[in-house]
Amino acid sequence: MDVKIESSWKEVLQPEFEKEDFKQLTEFVRKEYTTKKIFPPGSLIFNAFDLCPYNKVKVVIIGQDPYHGPGQANGLCFSVNDGVDFPPSLVNIYKEIENEYAKQMPKNGDLSSWAKQGVLLLNAILTVQAHMPCSHQGKGWETFTDAVIRILAEKKEHLVFLLWGSYAQQKGLYIDTNKHLVLKSPHPSPLSAYRGFIGNRHFQLANQYLKEHGMSEIEW
């Protein structure tokens, strides 16, 4: 199957694209886009991969599914398009960075600059129906993104995985902590941010680990 995705990812993921499950998922997604309002725009479904090639990945952040409001989702977990109000989880992510680095909160919520530095901003589910969170749950995306995480964890060394909340932690259950740095905390949503996300120092710890292993730090 010919999937429009960045070339280094296409090479490592081609066996996944040939699986019957993925073909069925593709048929479902195509039908959804032609009959309903689906986010993100079709051209941005694989934006996380397109902006962060396989051979550049240093950090992996795992989200659940795209934002479901108009103009929000841009294919990167926790990220919104420039000019869109910050969702509460992103506000708390920025607050934690403010605390760690004593820097002002950015004026826009587009995290593309992180992706271009080697942060894979991966949602477990890559599409969603407007105003219906988790509407594409159980359709096959989770199997695909599990494979992405497994390939990264098995084929690479010294990655940083940021697992915020029980959903992401379940997704990263089988990552070898001898090969990679796995950082866990509560989710940045308002319901749980002050139970351990705020103050987790994940952004500094990630950079410290990258530096220790001869990689450039992320400008958060």
CSV table of C-alpha atoms in Angstrom, one decimal, residues 153-154 156-161 163 169 172-184 209 213:
chain,number,residue,atom,x,y,z
A,153,ALA,CA,12.0,0.9,21.2
A,154,GLU,CA,13.5,-2.2,19.6
A,156,LYS,CA,16.9,2.5,18.5
A,157,GLU,CA,18.8,3.3,21.7
A,158,HIS,CA,18.8,6.2,24.1
A,159,LEU,CA,15.4,7.6,23.3
A,160,VAL,CA,13.4,9.5,25.9
A,161,PHE,CA,9.7,8.5,26.3
A,163,LEU,CA,4.4,9.0,29.3
A,169,GLN,CA,1.9,4.5,30.4
A,172,GLY,CA,4.6,2.3,26.7
A,173,LEU,CA,4.5,-0.7,29.0
A,174,TYR,CA,7.0,-2.8,27.1
A,175,ILE,CA,9.7,-0.3,26.5
A,176,ASP,CA,13.1,-1.5,27.7
A,177,THR,CA,14.2,0.9,30.4
A,178,ASN,CA,17.8,-0.3,30.1
A,179,LYS,CA,17.9,1.0,26.6
A,180,HIS,CA,15.8,4.1,26.9
A,181,LEU,CA,14.8,6.8,29.5
A,182,VAL,CA,11.1,6.3,30.4
A,183,LEU,CA,9.6,9.2,32.4
A,184,LYS,CA,6.1,8.8,33.8
A,209,TYR,CA,19.7,12.4,29.3
A,213,HIS,CA,24.4,10.5,25.4
